[in-house]
Amino acid sequence: MPTDFEYFLLEKTKTVRISTLNSYRSALKDLYRRKEVPLPSAYDKSLTTFFSGLKRLQADKYQSGSPKDSGKDPLQYSRYQQLCEATLLRQDAGFAHFFLITQWNMMCRSESVQTLCTQHLYN
């Protein structure tokens, strides 16, 4: 019988990819580790079987000709404008707004905002 966590994962399969669900499983295991409580081996085995089933269903779906979804929907420009307005209202000295517009402007490049240096802004 599925556990609450497995019901949660089944519900999430409608909106996120299996790799994301795998990160949820990792977070659960990490929580057990941090609390120094061993994860019940039967439950661990059950989760392994559960994920094997999910991966098999995904493989069957792709095998039948369903297109592979990247899992990433484009950010609509109107939503970007809303985000810009919301970040302008934050009390963080403009950091969130700066990060958002910089990220938006660098989307077409292979670099990310984290590699950006302030010296690059002056040259």
Short mmCIF file of N, CA and C in Angstrom, two decimals:
data_model
loop_
_atom_site.label_atom_id
_atom_site.label_comp_id
_atom_site.label_asym_id
_atom_site.label_seq_id
_atom_site.Cartn_x
_atom_site.Cartn_y
_atom_site.Cartn_z
N MET A 1 0.85 -1.18 0.00
CA MET A 1 0.00 0.00 0.00
C MET A 1 0.90 1.25 0.00
N PRO A 2 0.63 2.20 -0.89
CA PRO A 2 1.48 3.39 -0.97
C PRO A 2 1.40 4.23 0.30
N THR A 3 2.51 4.83 0.62
CA THR A 3 2.58 5.72 1.78
C THR A 3 2.15 7.13 1.36
N ASP A 4 2.04 8.00 2.35
CA ASP A 4 1.69 9.39 2.05
C ASP A 4 2.71 10.03 1.12
N PHE A 5 3.97 9.72 1.33
CA PHE A 5 5.02 10.28 0.48
C PHE A 5 4.87 9.79 -0.96
N GLU A 6 4.52 8.52 -1.13
CA GLU A 6 4.33 8.00 -2.48
C GLU A 6 3.10 8.61 -3.15
N TYR A 7 2.04 8.86 -2.37
CA TYR A 7 0.88 9.56 -2.92
C TYR A 7 1.28 10.98 -3.36
N PHE A 8 2.09 11.63 -2.55
CA PHE A 8 2.59 12.96 -2.89
C PHE A 8 3.38 12.91 -4.20
N LEU A 9 4.26 11.92 -4.33
CA LEU A 9 5.06 11.78 -5.55
C LEU A 9 4.18 11.52 -6.76
N LEU A 10 3.17 10.66 -6.59
CA LEU A 10 2.26 10.37 -7.71
C LEU A 10 1.54 11.63 -8.17
N GLU A 11 1.13 12.45 -7.22
CA GLU A 11 0.46 13.70 -7.57
C GLU A 11 1.42 14.63 -8.30
N LYS A 12 2.66 14.68 -7.86
CA LYS A 12 3.65 15.56 -8.47
C LYS A 12 4.06 15.12 -9.87
N THR A 13 3.91 13.82 -10.20
CA THR A 13 4.31 13.36 -11.54
C THR A 13 3.54 14.08 -12.64
N LYS A 14 2.44 14.70 -12.29
CA LYS A 14 1.65 15.43 -13.29
C LYS A 14 2.33 16.73 -13.70
N THR A 15 3.18 17.27 -12.83
CA THR A 15 3.75 18.59 -13.11
C THR A 15 5.28 18.63 -13.14
N VAL A 16 5.96 17.64 -12.58
CA VAL A 16 7.42 17.67 -12.56
C VAL A 16 7.99 16.37 -13.10
N ARG A 17 9.27 16.41 -13.44
CA ARG A 17 9.94 15.23 -14.00
C ARG A 17 10.41 14.30 -12.89
N ILE A 18 10.75 13.09 -13.29
CA ILE A 18 11.20 12.08 -12.33
C ILE A 18 12.48 12.52 -11.64
N SER A 19 13.34 13.24 -12.34
CA SER A 19 14.58 13.70 -11.70
C SER A 19 14.28 14.63 -10.53
N THR A 20 13.22 15.43 -10.65
CA THR A 20 12.82 16.29 -9.54
C THR A 20 12.29 15.46 -8.38
N LEU A 21 11.49 14.44 -8.72
CA LEU A 21 10.98 13.55 -7.68
C LEU A 21 12.13 12.84 -6.97
N ASN A 22 13.16 12.51 -7.72
CA ASN A 22 14.34 11.88 -7.13
C ASN A 22 15.00 12.80 -6.11
N SER A 23 14.98 14.10 -6.37
CA SER A 23 15.56 15.04 -5.40
C SER A 23 14.71 15.09 -4.13
N TYR A 24 13.40 14.90 -4.26
CA TYR A 24 12.54 14.82 -3.08
C TYR A 24 12.91 13.60 -2.24
N ARG A 25 13.15 12.49 -2.93
CA ARG A 25 13.55 11.26 -2.23
C ARG A 25 14.88 11.48 -1.51
N SER A 26 15.81 12.14 -2.18
CA SER A 26 17.11 12.43 -1.56
C SER A 26 16.94 13.32 -0.33
N ALA A 27 16.04 14.28 -0.42
CA ALA A 27 15.80 15.17 0.72
C ALA A 27 15.22 14.39 1.90
N LEU A 28 14.33 13.46 1.62
CA LEU A 28 13.76 12.64 2.68
C LEU A 28 14.83 11.79 3.35
N LYS A 29 15.68 11.18 2.53
CA LYS A 29 16.77 10.37 3.09
C LYS A 29 17.73 11.24 3.90
N ASP A 30 17.99 12.45 3.43
CA ASP A 30 18.88 13.35 4.15
C ASP A 30 18.27 13.76 5.49
N LEU A 31 16.97 13.95 5.52
CA LEU A 31 16.29 14.29 6.77
C LEU A 31 16.48 13.17 7.80
N TYR A 32 16.31 11.93 7.37
CA TYR A 32 16.54 10.79 8.26
C TYR A 32 17.99 10.79 8.75
N ARG A 33 18.93 11.05 7.83
CA ARG A 33 20.34 11.04 8.18
C ARG A 33 20.67 12.13 9.20
N ARG A 34 20.13 13.33 8.97
CA ARG A 34 20.41 14.44 9.88
C ARG A 34 19.83 14.21 11.27
N LYS A 35 18.69 13.54 11.33
CA LYS A 35 18.07 13.24 12.62
C LYS A 35 18.67 11.99 13.25
N GLU A 36 19.64 11.41 12.54
CA GLU A 36 20.33 10.20 13.00
C GLU A 36 19.35 9.06 13.29
N VAL A 37 18.37 8.94 12.40
CA VAL A 37 17.38 7.86 12.47
C VAL A 37 17.55 7.03 11.21
N PRO A 38 17.73 5.73 11.35
CA PRO A 38 17.88 4.91 10.15
C PRO A 38 16.58 4.83 9.35
N LEU A 39 16.70 4.97 8.06
CA LEU A 39 15.55 4.81 7.17
C LEU A 39 15.17 3.34 7.18
N PRO A 40 13.92 3.02 7.48
CA PRO A 40 13.53 1.60 7.50
C PRO A 40 13.86 0.93 6.17
N SER A 41 14.55 -0.20 6.23
CA SER A 41 15.02 -0.86 5.00
C SER A 41 13.85 -1.28 4.12
N ALA A 42 12.74 -1.69 4.71
CA ALA A 42 11.56 -2.07 3.91
C ALA A 42 11.03 -0.85 3.15
N TYR A 43 11.05 0.30 3.80
CA TYR A 43 10.57 1.51 3.15
C TYR A 43 11.52 1.94 2.05
N ASP A 44 12.81 1.84 2.30
CA ASP A 44 13.81 2.18 1.29
C ASP A 44 13.65 1.28 0.07
N LYS A 45 13.43 0.00 0.31
CA LYS A 45 13.23 -0.95 -0.78
C LYS A 45 11.94 -0.62 -1.54
N SER A 46 10.90 -0.24 -0.79
CA SER A 46 9.62 0.14 -1.41
C SER A 46 9.78 1.36 -2.30
N LEU A 47 10.54 2.35 -1.82
CA LEU A 47 10.78 3.55 -2.64
C LEU A 47 11.57 3.22 -3.90
N THR A 48 12.54 2.32 -3.78
CA THR A 48 13.34 1.91 -4.94
C THR A 48 12.44 1.26 -5.98
N THR A 49 11.56 0.38 -5.53
CA THR A 49 10.61 -0.28 -6.44
C THR A 49 9.67 0.75 -7.06
N PHE A 50 9.20 1.68 -6.25
CA PHE A 50 8.30 2.73 -6.72
C PHE A 50 8.95 3.55 -7.83
N PHE A 51 10.20 3.96 -7.63
CA PHE A 51 10.89 4.76 -8.64
C PHE A 51 11.22 3.94 -9.88
N SER A 52 11.50 2.67 -9.71
CA SER A 52 11.72 1.80 -10.88
C SER A 52 10.46 1.77 -11.74
N GLY A 53 9.31 1.68 -11.08
CA GLY A 53 8.04 1.69 -11.80
C GLY A 53 7.80 3.00 -12.52
N LEU A 54 8.10 4.12 -11.85
CA LEU A 54 7.93 5.42 -12.50
C LEU A 54 8.81 5.55 -13.73
N LYS A 55 10.05 5.10 -13.60
CA LYS A 55 10.99 5.19 -14.73
C LYS A 55 10.55 4.28 -15.87
N ARG A 56 10.01 3.11 -15.54
CA ARG A 56 9.52 2.20 -16.56
C ARG A 56 8.32 2.81 -17.29
N LEU A 57 7.40 3.42 -16.54
CA LEU A 57 6.25 4.08 -17.16
C LEU A 57 6.69 5.21 -18.09
N GLN A 58 7.70 5.97 -17.65
CA GLN A 58 8.21 7.05 -18.48
C GLN A 58 8.85 6.50 -19.75
N ALA A 59 9.61 5.43 -19.62
CA ALA A 59 10.25 4.82 -20.79
C ALA A 59 9.20 4.29 -21.76
N ASP A 60 8.14 3.67 -21.23
CA ASP A 60 7.06 3.18 -22.08
C ASP A 60 6.38 4.33 -22.82
N LYS A 61 6.19 5.44 -22.12
CA LYS A 61 5.55 6.61 -22.73
C LYS A 61 6.40 7.12 -23.89
N TYR A 62 7.71 7.22 -23.67
CA TYR A 62 8.60 7.70 -24.72
C TYR A 62 8.70 6.70 -25.86
N GLN A 63 8.66 5.41 -25.53
CA GLN A 63 8.75 4.36 -26.54
C GLN A 63 7.53 4.38 -27.46
N SER A 64 6.38 4.77 -26.90
CA SER A 64 5.15 4.79 -27.69
C SER A 64 5.05 6.02 -28.59
N GLY A 65 6.06 6.87 -28.54
CA GLY A 65 6.09 8.01 -29.45
C GLY A 65 5.73 9.34 -28.82
N SER A 66 5.44 9.37 -27.54
CA SER A 66 5.15 10.64 -26.88
C SER A 66 6.40 11.52 -26.90
N PRO A 67 6.23 12.80 -27.17
CA PRO A 67 7.41 13.67 -27.21
C PRO A 67 8.01 13.84 -25.82
N LYS A 68 9.34 13.94 -25.79
CA LYS A 68 10.02 14.18 -24.52
C LYS A 68 9.85 15.65 -24.17
N ASP A 69 9.43 15.88 -22.95
CA ASP A 69 9.23 17.24 -22.47
C ASP A 69 10.46 17.64 -21.67
N SER A 70 10.97 18.82 -21.93
CA SER A 70 12.16 19.27 -21.19
C SER A 70 11.83 19.59 -19.75
N GLY A 71 10.54 19.80 -19.46
CA GLY A 71 10.15 20.14 -18.10
C GLY A 71 10.29 21.62 -17.81
N LYS A 72 10.69 22.39 -18.80
CA LYS A 72 10.89 23.81 -18.60
C LYS A 72 9.96 24.58 -19.54
N ASP A 73 9.07 25.34 -18.96
CA ASP A 73 8.18 26.17 -19.76
C ASP A 73 8.80 27.55 -19.90
N PRO A 74 8.61 28.19 -21.05
CA PRO A 74 9.19 29.52 -21.21
C PRO A 74 8.52 30.53 -20.28
N LEU A 75 9.29 31.50 -19.84
CA LEU A 75 8.75 32.58 -19.01
C LEU A 75 8.13 33.61 -19.94
N GLN A 76 6.84 33.82 -19.79
CA GLN A 76 6.15 34.80 -20.63
C GLN A 76 6.62 36.20 -20.26
N TYR A 77 6.69 37.07 -21.25
CA TYR A 77 7.19 38.42 -20.99
C TYR A 77 6.31 39.15 -19.98
N SER A 78 4.99 38.94 -20.04
CA SER A 78 4.10 39.60 -19.08
C SER A 78 4.41 39.15 -17.65
N ARG A 79 4.77 37.89 -17.49
CA ARG A 79 5.14 37.38 -16.16
C ARG A 79 6.48 37.98 -15.73
N TYR A 80 7.39 38.14 -16.68
CA TYR A 80 8.68 38.78 -16.39
C TYR A 80 8.45 40.21 -15.89
N GLN A 81 7.53 40.94 -16.53
CA GLN A 81 7.23 42.30 -16.09
C GLN A 81 6.68 42.32 -14.67
N GLN A 82 5.81 41.36 -14.36
CA GLN A 82 5.27 41.27 -13.00
C GLN A 82 6.38 41.00 -11.99
N LEU A 83 7.29 40.12 -12.36
CA LEU A 83 8.42 39.82 -11.46
C LEU A 83 9.29 41.05 -11.25
N CYS A 84 9.53 41.80 -12.33
CA CYS A 84 10.33 43.02 -12.21
C CYS A 84 9.67 44.01 -11.26
N GLU A 85 8.37 44.19 -11.40
CA GLU A 85 7.66 45.11 -10.51
C GLU A 85 7.74 44.64 -9.07
N ALA A 86 7.59 43.34 -8.86
CA ALA A 86 7.64 42.80 -7.50
C ALA A 86 9.02 42.95 -6.89
N THR A 87 10.07 42.76 -7.69
CA THR A 87 11.42 42.87 -7.14
C THR A 87 11.80 44.32 -6.84
N LEU A 88 11.19 45.26 -7.54
CA LEU A 88 11.46 46.67 -7.25
C LEU A 88 10.93 47.07 -5.87
N LEU A 89 9.90 46.37 -5.41
CA LEU A 89 9.29 46.69 -4.12
C LEU A 89 10.03 46.08 -2.94
N ARG A 90 10.93 45.16 -3.21
CA ARG A 90 11.66 44.49 -2.12
C ARG A 90 12.63 45.45 -1.44
N GLN A 91 12.88 45.20 -0.19
CA GLN A 91 13.79 46.04 0.60
C GLN A 91 15.17 45.38 0.68
N ASP A 92 15.74 45.08 -0.47
CA ASP A 92 17.05 44.41 -0.49
C ASP A 92 18.09 45.21 -1.28
N ALA A 93 17.91 46.51 -1.31
CA ALA A 93 18.83 47.42 -2.01
C ALA A 93 18.92 47.12 -3.50
N GLY A 94 17.86 46.58 -4.07
CA GLY A 94 17.81 46.33 -5.51
C GLY A 94 18.47 45.05 -5.97
N PHE A 95 18.96 44.23 -5.03
CA PHE A 95 19.68 43.02 -5.43
C PHE A 95 18.79 42.07 -6.23
N ALA A 96 17.58 41.78 -5.76
CA ALA A 96 16.70 40.83 -6.46
C ALA A 96 16.38 41.33 -7.86
N HIS A 97 16.12 42.62 -7.99
CA HIS A 97 15.80 43.19 -9.30
C HIS A 97 17.01 43.11 -10.23
N PHE A 98 18.16 43.46 -9.71
CA PHE A 98 19.39 43.38 -10.50
C PHE A 98 19.64 41.95 -10.97
N PHE A 99 19.49 41.00 -10.05
CA PHE A 99 19.72 39.60 -10.40
C PHE A 99 18.73 39.15 -11.48
N LEU A 100 17.46 39.51 -11.32
CA LEU A 100 16.43 39.10 -12.28
C LEU A 100 16.71 39.65 -13.67
N ILE A 101 16.98 40.94 -13.77
CA ILE A 101 17.18 41.51 -15.11
C ILE A 101 18.49 41.03 -15.73
N THR A 102 19.50 40.80 -14.89
CA THR A 102 20.76 40.27 -15.41
C THR A 102 20.57 38.86 -15.92
N GLN A 103 19.85 38.05 -15.16
CA GLN A 103 19.57 36.67 -15.58
C GLN A 103 18.78 36.66 -16.89
N TRP A 104 17.79 37.52 -16.99
CA TRP A 104 16.97 37.60 -18.20
C TRP A 104 17.84 37.97 -19.40
N ASN A 105 18.75 38.91 -19.21
CA ASN A 105 19.60 39.37 -20.31
C ASN A 105 20.67 38.36 -20.69
N MET A 106 21.00 37.45 -19.80
CA MET A 106 22.05 36.48 -20.09
C MET A 106 21.49 35.12 -20.52
N MET A 107 20.18 35.02 -20.65
CA MET A 107 19.58 33.72 -21.00
C MET A 107 20.11 33.16 -22.30
N CYS A 108 20.38 34.01 -23.25
CA CYS A 108 20.81 33.51 -24.55
C CYS A 108 22.29 33.12 -24.56
N ARG A 109 22.99 33.38 -23.50
CA ARG A 109 24.41 33.03 -23.43
C ARG A 109 24.59 31.75 -22.63
N SER A 110 25.74 31.16 -22.75
CA SER A 110 26.00 29.93 -22.01
C SER A 110 26.46 30.21 -20.58
N GLU A 111 26.75 31.45 -20.28
CA GLU A 111 27.21 31.81 -18.94
C GLU A 111 26.01 32.09 -18.05
N SER A 112 26.21 31.99 -16.76
CA SER A 112 25.15 32.32 -15.82
C SER A 112 25.53 33.56 -15.02
N VAL A 113 24.58 34.08 -14.30
CA VAL A 113 24.80 35.30 -13.53
C VAL A 113 25.88 35.09 -12.48
N GLN A 114 25.98 33.88 -11.94
CA GLN A 114 26.95 33.65 -10.87
C GLN A 114 28.39 33.85 -11.34
N THR A 115 28.64 33.73 -12.65
CA THR A 115 30.01 33.92 -13.15
C THR A 115 30.27 35.37 -13.56
N LEU A 116 29.27 36.20 -13.46
CA LEU A 116 29.39 37.60 -13.84
C LEU A 116 30.21 38.37 -12.80
N CYS A 117 31.13 39.16 -13.26
CA CYS A 117 31.94 40.00 -12.37
C CYS A 117 31.52 41.45 -12.55
N THR A 118 31.57 42.21 -11.49
CA THR A 118 31.18 43.62 -11.61
C THR A 118 32.08 44.38 -12.56
N GLN A 119 33.32 43.92 -12.74
CA GLN A 119 34.23 44.57 -13.69
C GLN A 119 33.68 44.46 -15.11
N HIS A 120 32.94 43.41 -15.40
CA HIS A 120 32.37 43.23 -16.74
C HIS A 120 31.33 44.31 -17.05
N LEU A 121 30.73 44.87 -16.03
CA LEU A 121 29.68 45.87 -16.24
C LEU A 121 30.25 47.21 -16.69
N TYR A 122 31.51 47.45 -16.43
CA TYR A 122 32.13 48.73 -16.77
C TYR A 122 32.81 48.72 -18.13
N ASN A 123 33.18 47.55 -18.62
CA ASN A 123 33.93 47.46 -19.88
C ASN A 123 33.01 47.34 -21.06
#
